[in-house]
Tab-separated table of C-alpha atoms and ligand atoms in Angstrom:
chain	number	residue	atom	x	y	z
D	1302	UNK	CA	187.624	17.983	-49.228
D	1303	UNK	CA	186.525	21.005	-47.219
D	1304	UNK	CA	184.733	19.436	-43.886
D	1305	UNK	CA	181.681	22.070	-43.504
D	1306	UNK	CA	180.841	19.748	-39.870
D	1307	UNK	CA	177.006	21.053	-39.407
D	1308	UNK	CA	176.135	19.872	-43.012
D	1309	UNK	CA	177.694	16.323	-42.067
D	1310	UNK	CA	175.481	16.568	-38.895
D	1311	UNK	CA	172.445	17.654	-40.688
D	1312	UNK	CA	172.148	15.000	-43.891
D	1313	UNK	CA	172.261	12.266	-41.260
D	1314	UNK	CA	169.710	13.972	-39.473
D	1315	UNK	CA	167.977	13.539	-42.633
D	1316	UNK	CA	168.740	10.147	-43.164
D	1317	UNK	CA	171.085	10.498	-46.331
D	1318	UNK	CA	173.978	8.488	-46.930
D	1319	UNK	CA	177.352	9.664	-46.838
D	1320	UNK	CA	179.819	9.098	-48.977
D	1321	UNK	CA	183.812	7.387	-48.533
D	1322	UNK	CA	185.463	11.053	-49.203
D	1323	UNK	CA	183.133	12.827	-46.730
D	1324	UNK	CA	183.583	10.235	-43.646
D	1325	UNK	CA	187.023	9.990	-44.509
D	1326	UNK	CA	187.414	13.596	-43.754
D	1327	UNK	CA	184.802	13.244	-40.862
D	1328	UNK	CA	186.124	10.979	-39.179
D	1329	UNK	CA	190.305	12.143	-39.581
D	1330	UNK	CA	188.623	15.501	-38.619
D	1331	UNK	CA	187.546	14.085	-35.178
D	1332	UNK	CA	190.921	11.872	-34.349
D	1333	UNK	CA	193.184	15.316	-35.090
D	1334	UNK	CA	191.001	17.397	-32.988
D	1335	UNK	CA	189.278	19.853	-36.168
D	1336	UNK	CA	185.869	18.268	-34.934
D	1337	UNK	CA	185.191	18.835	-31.484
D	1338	UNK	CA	183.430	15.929	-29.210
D	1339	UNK	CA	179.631	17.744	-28.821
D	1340	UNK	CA	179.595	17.895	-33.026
D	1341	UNK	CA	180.726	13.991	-33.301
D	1342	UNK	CA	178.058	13.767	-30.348
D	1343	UNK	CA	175.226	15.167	-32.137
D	1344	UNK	CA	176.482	13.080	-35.298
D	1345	UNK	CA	175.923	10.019	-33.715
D	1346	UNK	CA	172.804	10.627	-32.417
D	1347	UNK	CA	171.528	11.325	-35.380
D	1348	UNK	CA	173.386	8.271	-36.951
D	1349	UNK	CA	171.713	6.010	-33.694
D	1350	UNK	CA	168.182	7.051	-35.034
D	1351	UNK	CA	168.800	7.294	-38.614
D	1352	UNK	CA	170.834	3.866	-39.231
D	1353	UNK	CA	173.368	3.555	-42.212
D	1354	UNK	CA	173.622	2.045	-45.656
D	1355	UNK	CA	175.784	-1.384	-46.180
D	1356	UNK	CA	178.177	0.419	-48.273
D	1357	UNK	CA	178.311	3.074	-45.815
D	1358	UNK	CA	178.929	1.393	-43.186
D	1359	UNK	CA	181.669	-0.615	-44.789
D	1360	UNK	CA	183.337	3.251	-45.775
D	1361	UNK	CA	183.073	3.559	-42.245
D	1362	UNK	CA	184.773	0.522	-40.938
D	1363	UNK	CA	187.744	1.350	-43.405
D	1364	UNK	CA	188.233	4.862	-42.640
D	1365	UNK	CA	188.389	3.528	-39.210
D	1366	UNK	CA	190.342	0.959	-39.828
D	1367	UNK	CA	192.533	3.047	-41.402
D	1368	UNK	CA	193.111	6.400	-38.928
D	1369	UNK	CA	195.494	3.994	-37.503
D	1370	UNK	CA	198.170	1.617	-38.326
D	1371	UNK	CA	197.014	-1.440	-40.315
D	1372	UNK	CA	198.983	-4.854	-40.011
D	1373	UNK	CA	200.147	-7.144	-42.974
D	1374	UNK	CA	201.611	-10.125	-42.318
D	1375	UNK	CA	201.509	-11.821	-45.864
D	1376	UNK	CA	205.136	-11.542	-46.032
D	1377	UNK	CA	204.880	-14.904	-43.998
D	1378	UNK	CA	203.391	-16.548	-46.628
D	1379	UNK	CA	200.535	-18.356	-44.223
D	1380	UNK	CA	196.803	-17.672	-43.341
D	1381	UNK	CA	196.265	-15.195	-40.434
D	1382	UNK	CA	192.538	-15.854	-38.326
D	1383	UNK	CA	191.248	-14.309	-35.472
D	1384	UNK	CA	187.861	-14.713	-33.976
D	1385	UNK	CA	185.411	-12.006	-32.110
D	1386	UNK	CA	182.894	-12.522	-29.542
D	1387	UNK	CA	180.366	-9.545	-28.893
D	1388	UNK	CA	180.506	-10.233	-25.418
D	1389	UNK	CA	179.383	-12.754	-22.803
D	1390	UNK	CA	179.502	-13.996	-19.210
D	1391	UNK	CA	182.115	-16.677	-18.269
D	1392	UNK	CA	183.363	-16.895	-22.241
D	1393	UNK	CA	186.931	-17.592	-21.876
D	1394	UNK	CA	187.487	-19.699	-25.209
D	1395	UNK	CA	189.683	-16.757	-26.765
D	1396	UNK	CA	192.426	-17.777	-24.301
D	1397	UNK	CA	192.502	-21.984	-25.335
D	1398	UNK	CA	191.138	-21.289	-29.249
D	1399	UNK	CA	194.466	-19.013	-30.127
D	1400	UNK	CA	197.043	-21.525	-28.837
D	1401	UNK	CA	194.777	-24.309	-30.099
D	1402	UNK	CA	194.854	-22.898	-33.506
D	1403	UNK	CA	198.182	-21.503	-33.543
D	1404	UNK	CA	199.293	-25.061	-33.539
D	1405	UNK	CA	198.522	-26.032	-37.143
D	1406	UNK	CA	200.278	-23.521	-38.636
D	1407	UNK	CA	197.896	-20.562	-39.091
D	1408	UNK	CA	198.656	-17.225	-37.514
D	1409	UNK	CA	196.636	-15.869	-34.784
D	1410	UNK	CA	197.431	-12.185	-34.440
D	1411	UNK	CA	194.465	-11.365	-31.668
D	1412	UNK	CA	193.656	-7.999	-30.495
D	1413	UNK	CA	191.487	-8.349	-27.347
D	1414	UNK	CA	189.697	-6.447	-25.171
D	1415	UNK	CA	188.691	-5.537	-21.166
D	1416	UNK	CA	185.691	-6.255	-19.950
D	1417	UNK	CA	182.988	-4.495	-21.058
D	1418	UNK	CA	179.823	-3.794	-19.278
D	1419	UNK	CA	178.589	-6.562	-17.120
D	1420	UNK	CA	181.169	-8.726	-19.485
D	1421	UNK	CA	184.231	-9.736	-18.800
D	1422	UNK	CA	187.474	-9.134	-21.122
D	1423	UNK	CA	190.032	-11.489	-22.101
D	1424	UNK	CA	192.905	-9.670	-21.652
D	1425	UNK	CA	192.000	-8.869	-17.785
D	1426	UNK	CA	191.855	-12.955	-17.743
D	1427	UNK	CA	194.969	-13.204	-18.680
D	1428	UNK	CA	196.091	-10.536	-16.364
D	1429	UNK	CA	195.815	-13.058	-13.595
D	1430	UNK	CA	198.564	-15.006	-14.418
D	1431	UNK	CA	201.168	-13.316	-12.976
D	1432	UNK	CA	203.732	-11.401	-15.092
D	1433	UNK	CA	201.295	-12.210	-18.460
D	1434	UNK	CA	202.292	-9.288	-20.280
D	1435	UNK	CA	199.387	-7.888	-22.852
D	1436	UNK	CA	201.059	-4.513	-23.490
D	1437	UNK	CA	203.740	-5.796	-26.083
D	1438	UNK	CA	204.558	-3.111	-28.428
D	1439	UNK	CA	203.517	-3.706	-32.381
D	1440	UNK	CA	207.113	-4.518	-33.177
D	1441	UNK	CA	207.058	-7.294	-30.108
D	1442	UNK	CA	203.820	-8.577	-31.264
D	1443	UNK	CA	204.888	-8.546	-34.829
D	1444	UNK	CA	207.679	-10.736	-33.858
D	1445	UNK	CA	206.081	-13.696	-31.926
D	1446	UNK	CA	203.691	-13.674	-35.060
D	1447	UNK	CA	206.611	-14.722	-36.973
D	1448	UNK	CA	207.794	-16.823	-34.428
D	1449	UNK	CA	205.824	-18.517	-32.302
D	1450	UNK	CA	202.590	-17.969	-34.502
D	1451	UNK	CA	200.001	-16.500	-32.165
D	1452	UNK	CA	199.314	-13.884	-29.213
D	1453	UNK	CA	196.953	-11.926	-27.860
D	1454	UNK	CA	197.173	-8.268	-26.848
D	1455	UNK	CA	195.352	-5.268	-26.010
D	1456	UNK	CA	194.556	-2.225	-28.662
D	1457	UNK	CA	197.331	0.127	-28.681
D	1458	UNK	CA	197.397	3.572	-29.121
D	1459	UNK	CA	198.585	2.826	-33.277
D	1460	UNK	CA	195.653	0.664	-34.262
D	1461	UNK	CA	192.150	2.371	-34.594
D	1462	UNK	CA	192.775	5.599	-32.872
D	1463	UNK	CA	189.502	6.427	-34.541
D	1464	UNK	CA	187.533	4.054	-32.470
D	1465	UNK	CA	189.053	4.838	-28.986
D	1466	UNK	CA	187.774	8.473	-29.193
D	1467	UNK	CA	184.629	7.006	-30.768
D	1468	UNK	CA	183.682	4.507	-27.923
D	1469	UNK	CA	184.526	6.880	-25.419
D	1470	UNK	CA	182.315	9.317	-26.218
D	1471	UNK	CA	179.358	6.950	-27.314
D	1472	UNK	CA	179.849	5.550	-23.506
D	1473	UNK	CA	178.849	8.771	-22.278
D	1474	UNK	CA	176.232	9.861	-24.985
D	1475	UNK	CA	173.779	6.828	-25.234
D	1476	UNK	CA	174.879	6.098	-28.402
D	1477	UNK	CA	176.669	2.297	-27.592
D	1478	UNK	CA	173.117	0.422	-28.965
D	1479	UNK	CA	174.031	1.523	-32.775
D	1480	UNK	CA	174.361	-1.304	-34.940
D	1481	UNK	CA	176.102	0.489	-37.652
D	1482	UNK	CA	178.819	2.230	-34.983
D	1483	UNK	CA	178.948	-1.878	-33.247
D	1484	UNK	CA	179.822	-2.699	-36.620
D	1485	UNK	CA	182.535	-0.109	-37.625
D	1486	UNK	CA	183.980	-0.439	-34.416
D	1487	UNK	CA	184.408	-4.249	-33.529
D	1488	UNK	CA	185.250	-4.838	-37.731
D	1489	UNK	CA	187.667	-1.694	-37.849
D	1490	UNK	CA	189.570	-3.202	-34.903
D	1491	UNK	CA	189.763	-6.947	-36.419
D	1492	UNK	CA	190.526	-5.598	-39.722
D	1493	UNK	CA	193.212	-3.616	-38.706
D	1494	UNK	CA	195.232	-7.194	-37.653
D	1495	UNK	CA	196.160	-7.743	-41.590
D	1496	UNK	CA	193.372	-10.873	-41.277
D	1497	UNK	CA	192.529	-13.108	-43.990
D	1498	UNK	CA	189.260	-14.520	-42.560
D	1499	UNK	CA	187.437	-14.223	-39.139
D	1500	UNK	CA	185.103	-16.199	-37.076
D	1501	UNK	CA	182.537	-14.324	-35.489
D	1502	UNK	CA	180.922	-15.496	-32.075
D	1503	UNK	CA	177.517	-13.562	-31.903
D	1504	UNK	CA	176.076	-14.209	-28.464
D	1505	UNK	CA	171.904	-13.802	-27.821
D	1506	UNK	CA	170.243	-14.171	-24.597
D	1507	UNK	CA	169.724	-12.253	-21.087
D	1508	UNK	CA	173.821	-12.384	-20.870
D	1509	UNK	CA	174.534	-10.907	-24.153
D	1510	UNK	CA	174.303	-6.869	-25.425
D	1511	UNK	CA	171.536	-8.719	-28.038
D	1512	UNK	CA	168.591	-9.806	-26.145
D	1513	UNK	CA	166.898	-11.509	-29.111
D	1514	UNK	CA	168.058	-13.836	-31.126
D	1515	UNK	CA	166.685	-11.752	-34.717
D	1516	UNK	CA	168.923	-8.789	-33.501
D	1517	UNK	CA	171.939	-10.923	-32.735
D	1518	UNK	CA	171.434	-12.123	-36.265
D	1519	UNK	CA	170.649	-8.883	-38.020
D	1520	UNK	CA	174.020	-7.877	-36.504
D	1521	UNK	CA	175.675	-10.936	-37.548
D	1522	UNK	CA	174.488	-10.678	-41.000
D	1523	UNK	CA	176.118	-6.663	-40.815
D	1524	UNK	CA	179.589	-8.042	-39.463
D	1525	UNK	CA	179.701	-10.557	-42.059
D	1526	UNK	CA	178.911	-7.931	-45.280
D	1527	UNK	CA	180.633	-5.691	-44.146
D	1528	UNK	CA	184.139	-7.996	-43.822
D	1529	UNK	CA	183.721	-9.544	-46.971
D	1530	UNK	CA	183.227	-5.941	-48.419
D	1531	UNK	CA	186.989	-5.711	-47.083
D	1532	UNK	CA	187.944	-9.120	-48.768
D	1533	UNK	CA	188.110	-11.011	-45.279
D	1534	UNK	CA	186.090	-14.381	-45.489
D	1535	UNK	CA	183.838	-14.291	-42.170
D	1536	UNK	CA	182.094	-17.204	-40.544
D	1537	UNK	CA	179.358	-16.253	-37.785
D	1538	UNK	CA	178.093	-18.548	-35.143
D	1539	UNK	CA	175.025	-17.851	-32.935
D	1540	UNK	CA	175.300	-18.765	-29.707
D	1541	UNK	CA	173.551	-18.475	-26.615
D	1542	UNK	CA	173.918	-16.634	-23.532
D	1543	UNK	CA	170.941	-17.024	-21.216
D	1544	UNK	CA	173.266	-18.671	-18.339
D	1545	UNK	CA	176.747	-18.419	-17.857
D	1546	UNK	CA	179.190	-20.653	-20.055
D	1547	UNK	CA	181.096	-23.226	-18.492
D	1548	UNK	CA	181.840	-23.149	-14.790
D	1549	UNK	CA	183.753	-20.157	-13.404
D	1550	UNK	CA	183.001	-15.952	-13.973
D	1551	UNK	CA	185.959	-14.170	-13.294
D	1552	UNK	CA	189.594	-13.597	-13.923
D	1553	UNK	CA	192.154	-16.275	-12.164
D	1554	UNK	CA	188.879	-18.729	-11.900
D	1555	UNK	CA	188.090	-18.483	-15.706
D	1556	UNK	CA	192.319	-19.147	-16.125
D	1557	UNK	CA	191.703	-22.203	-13.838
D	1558	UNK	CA	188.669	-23.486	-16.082
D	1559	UNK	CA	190.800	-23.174	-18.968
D	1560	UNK	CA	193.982	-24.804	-17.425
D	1561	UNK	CA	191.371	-28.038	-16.248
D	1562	UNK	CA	190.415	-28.316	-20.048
D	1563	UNK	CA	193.760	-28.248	-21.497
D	1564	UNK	CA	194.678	-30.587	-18.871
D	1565	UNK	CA	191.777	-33.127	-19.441
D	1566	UNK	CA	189.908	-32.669	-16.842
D	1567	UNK	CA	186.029	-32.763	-16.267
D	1568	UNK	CA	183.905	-30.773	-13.411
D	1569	UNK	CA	180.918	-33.123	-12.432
D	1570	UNK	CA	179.699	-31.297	-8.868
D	1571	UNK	CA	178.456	-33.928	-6.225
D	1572	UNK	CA	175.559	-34.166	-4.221
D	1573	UNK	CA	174.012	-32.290	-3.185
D	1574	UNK	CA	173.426	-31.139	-6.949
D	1575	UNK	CA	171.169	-32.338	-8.838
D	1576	UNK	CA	173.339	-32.586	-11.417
D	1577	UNK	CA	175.731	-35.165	-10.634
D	1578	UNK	CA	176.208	-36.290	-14.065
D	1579	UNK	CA	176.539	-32.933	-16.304
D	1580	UNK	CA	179.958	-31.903	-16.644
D	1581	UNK	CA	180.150	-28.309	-16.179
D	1582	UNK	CA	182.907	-27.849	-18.432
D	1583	UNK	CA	181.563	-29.661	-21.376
D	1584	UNK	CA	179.763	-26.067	-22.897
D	1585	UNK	CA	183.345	-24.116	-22.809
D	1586	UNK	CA	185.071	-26.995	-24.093
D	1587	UNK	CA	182.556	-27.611	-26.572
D	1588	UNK	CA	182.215	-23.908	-27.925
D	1589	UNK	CA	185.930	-23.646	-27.871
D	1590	UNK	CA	186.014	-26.860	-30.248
D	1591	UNK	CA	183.171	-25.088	-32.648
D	1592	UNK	CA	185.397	-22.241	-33.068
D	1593	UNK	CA	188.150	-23.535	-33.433
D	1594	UNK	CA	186.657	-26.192	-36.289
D	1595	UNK	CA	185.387	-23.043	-38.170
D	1596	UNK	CA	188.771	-21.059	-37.890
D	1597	UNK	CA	190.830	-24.297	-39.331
D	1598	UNK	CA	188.023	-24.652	-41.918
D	1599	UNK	CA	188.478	-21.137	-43.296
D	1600	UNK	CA	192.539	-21.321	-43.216
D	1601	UNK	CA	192.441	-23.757	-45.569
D	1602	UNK	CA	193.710	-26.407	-43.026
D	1603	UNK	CA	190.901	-28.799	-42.999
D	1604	UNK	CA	187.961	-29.623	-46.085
D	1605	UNK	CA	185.188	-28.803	-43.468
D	1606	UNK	CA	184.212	-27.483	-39.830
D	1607	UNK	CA	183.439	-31.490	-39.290
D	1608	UNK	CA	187.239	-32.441	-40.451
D	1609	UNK	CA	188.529	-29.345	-38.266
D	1610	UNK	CA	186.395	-30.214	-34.793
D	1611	UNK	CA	188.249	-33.228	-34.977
D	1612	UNK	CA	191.700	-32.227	-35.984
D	1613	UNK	CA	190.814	-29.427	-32.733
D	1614	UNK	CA	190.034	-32.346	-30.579
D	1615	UNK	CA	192.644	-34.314	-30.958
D	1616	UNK	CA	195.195	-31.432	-30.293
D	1617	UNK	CA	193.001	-30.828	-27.158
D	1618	UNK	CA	193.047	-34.363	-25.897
D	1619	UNK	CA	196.834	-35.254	-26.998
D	1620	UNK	CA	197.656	-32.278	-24.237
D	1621	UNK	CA	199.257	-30.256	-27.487
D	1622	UNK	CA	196.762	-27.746	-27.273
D	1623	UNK	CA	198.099	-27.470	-23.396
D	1624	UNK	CA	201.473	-26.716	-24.112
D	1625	UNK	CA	200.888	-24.587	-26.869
D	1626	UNK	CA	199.015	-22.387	-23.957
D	1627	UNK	CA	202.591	-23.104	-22.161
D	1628	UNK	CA	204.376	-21.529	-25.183
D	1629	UNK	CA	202.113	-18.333	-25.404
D	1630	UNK	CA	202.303	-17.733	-21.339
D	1631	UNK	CA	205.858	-17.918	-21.498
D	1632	UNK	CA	206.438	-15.847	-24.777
D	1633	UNK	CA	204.411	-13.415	-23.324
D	1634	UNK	CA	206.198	-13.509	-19.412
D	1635	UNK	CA	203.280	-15.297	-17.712
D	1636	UNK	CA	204.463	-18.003	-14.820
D	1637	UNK	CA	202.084	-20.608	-15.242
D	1638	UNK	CA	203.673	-22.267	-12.201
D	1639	UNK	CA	202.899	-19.801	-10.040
D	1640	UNK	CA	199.527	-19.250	-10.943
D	1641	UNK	CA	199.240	-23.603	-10.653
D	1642	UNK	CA	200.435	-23.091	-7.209
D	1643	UNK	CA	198.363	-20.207	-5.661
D	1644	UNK	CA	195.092	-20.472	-7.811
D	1645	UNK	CA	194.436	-23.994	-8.834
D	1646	UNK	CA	192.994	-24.270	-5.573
D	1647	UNK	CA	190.251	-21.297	-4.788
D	1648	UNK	CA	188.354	-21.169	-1.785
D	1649	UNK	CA	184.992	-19.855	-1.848
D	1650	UNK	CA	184.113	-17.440	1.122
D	1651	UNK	CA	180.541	-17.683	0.680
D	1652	UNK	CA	177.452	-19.754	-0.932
D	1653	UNK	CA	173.864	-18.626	-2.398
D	1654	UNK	CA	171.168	-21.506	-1.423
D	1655	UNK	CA	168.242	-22.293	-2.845
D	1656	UNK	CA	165.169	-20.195	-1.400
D	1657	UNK	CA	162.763	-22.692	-2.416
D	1658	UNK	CA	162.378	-26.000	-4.136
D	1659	UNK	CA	161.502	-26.276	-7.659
D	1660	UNK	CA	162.937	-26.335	-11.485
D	1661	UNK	CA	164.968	-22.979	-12.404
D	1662	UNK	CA	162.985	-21.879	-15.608
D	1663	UNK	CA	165.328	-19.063	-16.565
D	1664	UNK	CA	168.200	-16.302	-14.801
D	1665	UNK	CA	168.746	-13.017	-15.957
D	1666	UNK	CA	172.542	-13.509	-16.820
D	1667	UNK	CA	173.389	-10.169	-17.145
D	1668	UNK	CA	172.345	-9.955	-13.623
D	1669	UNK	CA	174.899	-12.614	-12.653
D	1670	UNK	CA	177.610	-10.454	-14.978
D	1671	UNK	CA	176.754	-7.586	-12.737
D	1672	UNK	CA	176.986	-9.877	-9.125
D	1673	UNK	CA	180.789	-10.727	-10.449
D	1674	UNK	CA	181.559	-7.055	-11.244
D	1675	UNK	CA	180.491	-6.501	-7.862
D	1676	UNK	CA	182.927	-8.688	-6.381
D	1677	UNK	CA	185.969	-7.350	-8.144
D	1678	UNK	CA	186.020	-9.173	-11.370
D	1679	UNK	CA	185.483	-6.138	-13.568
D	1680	UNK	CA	185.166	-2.460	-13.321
D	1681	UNK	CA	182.458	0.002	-12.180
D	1682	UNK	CA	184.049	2.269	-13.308
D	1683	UNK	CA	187.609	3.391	-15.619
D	1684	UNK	CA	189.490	4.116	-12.217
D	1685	UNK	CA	188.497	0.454	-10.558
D	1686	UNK	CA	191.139	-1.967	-9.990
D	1687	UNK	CA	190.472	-5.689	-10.417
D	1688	UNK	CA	190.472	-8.627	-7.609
D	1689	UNK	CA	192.111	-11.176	-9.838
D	1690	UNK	CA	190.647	-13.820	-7.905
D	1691	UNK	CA	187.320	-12.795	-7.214
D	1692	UNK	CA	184.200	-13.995	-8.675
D	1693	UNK	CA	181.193	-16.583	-9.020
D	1694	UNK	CA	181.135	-20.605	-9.528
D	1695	UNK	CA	178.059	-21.653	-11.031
D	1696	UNK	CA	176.495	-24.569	-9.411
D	1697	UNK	CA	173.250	-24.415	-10.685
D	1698	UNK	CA	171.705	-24.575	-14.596
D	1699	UNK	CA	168.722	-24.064	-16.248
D	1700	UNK	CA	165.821	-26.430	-16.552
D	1701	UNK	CA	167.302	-28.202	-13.733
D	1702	UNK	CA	165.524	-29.233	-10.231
D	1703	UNK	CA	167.084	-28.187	-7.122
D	1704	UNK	CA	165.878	-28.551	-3.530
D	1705	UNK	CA	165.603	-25.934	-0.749
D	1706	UNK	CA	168.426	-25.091	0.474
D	1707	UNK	CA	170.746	-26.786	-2.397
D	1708	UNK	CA	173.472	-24.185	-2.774
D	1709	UNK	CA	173.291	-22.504	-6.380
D	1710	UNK	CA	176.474	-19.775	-6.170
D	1711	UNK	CA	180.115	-19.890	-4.674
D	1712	UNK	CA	181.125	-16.343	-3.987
D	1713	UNK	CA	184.895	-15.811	-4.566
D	1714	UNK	CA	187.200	-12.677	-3.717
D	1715	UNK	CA	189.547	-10.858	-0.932
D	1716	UNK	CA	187.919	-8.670	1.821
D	1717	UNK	CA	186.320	-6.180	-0.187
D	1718	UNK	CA	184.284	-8.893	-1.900
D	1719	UNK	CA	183.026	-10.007	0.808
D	1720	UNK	CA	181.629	-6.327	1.858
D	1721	UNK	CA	179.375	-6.934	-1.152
D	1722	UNK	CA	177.743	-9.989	-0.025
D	1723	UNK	CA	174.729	-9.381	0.771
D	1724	UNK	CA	174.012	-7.485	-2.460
D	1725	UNK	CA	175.278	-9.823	-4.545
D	1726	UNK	CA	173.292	-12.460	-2.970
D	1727	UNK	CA	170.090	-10.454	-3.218
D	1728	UNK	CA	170.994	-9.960	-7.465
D	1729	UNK	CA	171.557	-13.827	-7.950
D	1730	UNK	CA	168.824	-14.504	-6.468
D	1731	UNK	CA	166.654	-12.185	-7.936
D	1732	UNK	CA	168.200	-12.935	-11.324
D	1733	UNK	CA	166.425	-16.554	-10.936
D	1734	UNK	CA	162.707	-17.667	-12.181
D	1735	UNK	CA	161.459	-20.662	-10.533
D	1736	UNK	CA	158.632	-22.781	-11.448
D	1737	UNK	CA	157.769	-24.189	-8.203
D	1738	UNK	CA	155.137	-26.942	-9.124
D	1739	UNK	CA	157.801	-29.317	-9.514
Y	886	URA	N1	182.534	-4.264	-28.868
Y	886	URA	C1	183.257	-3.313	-29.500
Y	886	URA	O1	184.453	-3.440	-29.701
Y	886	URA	N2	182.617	-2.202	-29.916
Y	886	URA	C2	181.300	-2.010	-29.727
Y	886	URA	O2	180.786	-0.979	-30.146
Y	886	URA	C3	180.547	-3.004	-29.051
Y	886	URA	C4	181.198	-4.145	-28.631
């Protein structure tokens, strides 16, 4: 087909739906250079106001999908699952669930991602364990799919060349907020893994990229169609992000969270909290356990999501689940033993205290994503280097009452952390609602 570019630009200007020939050619056209960045620009503008079709969307998500290489591992004869999270603060369950699930036979070929935004990325958590490699070639991650059964990795340059350009320039033209290009972009990526089905974490809530709960659902709905257009069964889960999950935000602390789990143990702050009986841990460990349920569920390896949380639990209280984490740190060069022996450990350099007494009513978590980027634990920007062990412990949770003075925030991080104390002390705390009649 002869790409005419401005006629692509102007019918979704006017709202008409293309077809698969014309964004296959669109879209090749823009990886190999024939369509320069300010015409893709103006096409996504126009594709930000105008929305898309289902079926177009799914063409989109395969020619995606496709501008790259595409993995098939049903030579192995066994059910490959992955799941996807759209992004939250303190979510670290990608790093227990693929060992976790790995274990009963189903393959777990997962293609992470750095932080984005005030969110932080799994592979950058698993960065902080020293050695952990995440740039294994295809062929190398091909082969501890056969093998060992699982591993996680970062996109390389073979899969979904297509939506590297893409995101890159919809960074830098206001054009990220696009359900349709969301869509084609996080489903291109998972589809490219050779999947078989997918659970889908959709997160809603002042942490998440989805403020409301109708559009983390509308997108939800979108990711779902649009797999099962592509014959991959898809689960979605809502959850929520209006405070942090679990304990820890940031790199080596979110590892340590993670290690605690595997290893059995609980988090139950004492005084001065008020909290002295919530176990800080439970929501990671519980999410983790949901996901996992639904991922065994839909590879066929237990009747229900019930039978599944159970099987999940089991693995995760029997300590299998921890030395299936063991396996994937070594296959991948990461010494655990290291990280045991210079991170289990943190000391905070800092604490945020209450201002005033009274019950915490709500916190802007995306605020509180910010305060750890601010520290070190993600990037302001592409050139930043990370503090593995910087970032925030959470001490404090919504709905609870907490006393003058009662210390909310543990600041983390080396000495250019601490030059951004006093800022990110003046975000947490302005991230919090109190209702002081308590
Ligand atoms: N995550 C992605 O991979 N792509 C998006 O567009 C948004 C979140």
């Amino acid at each position: 087909m002869k790409l005419i570019p401005a006629e692509i630009i102007k019918k979704k200007r006017q709202g008409q739906e293309h077809s698969l020939e014309e964004l296959r050619a669109w879209i090749d056209g823009f990886v190999s250079g024939q369509v320069p960045d300010y015409q893709m620009a103006a096409w996504l503008m126009a594709v930000y106001f105008q929305g898309m079709g289902k079926e177009e969307i799914s063409f989109l998500t395969q020619v995606m999908r496709d501008s790259g290489r595409v993995l098939n591992f049903s030579h192995l004869g066994a059910f490959c699952v992955d799941k996807h999270s759209t992004g939250g603060v303190g979510d670290k369950t990608s790093l227990m669930l693929t060992p976790l699930v790995g274990l009963f036979g189903l393959k777990v070929p997962m293609i992470a991602g750095r932080g984005l935004g005030h969110t932080g990325g799994t592979l950058d958590k698993l960065e902080s364990i020293p050695g952990f490699r995440t740039n294994l070639s295809l062929e190398e991650f091909q082969k501890q799919i056969e093998t060992l059964g699982y591993a996680i990795i970062g996109q390389t340059a073979e899969i979904c060349p297509a939506d590297r350009k893409l995101y890159a320039l919809r960074d830098v033209t206001g054009t990220v907020e696009s359900l349709p290009l969301i869509c084609g972009s996080i489903m291109s990526k998972k589809l490219a893994e050779g999947l078989n089905s997918l659970v889908l974490d959709v997160k809603f809530g002042s942490g998440a990229f989805m403020k409301s709960q109708e559009e983390a659902q509308s997108l939800a709905q979108l990711l779902k169609t649009t797999g099962e257009r592509q014959g991959v069964k898809v689960t979605t889960l809502l959850t929520d992000t209006n405070q942090p999950l679990g304990r820890f935000i940031g790199n080596a602390l979110e590892v340590k969270e993670c290690l605690d789990i595997l290893d059995g143990r609980t988090f139950t702050p004492s005084a001065p909290s008020k909290q002295v009986d919530f176990d800080y841990y439970q929501p990671t460990r519980e999410l983790t356990l949901q996901l996992a349920s639904h991922m065994l569920h839909l590879g066929g390896k237990a009747d229900s999501p019930e039978v599944g949380y159970s099987m999940a639990q089991k693995a995760l209280e029997s300590g299998q689940a921890a030395q299936a984490f063991s396996a994937l740190c070594q296959a991948q060069g990461g010494d655990l033993a290291r990280f045991r022996g210079e991170e289990m450990s943190p000391r905070p350099f800092a604490e945020v205290r209450a201002p005033q007494a009274g019950r915490l009513e709500s916190m802007d978590c995306e605020q509180v994503g910010w305060a750890s980027l601010l520290l070190g634990a993600g990037r302001l920007s592409h050139t930043d280097k990370i503090i593995p062990c910087a970032g925030i412990e959470v001490n404090c949770r919504l709905g609870e009452v907490y006393q003058k003075g009662d210390p909310l925030f543990y600041l983390y991080g080396d000495s250019s952390s601490q030059k951004a104390c006093g800022e990110v002390e003046a975000r947490l705390l302005n991230s919090l609602a109190w209702d002081k009649d308590q």
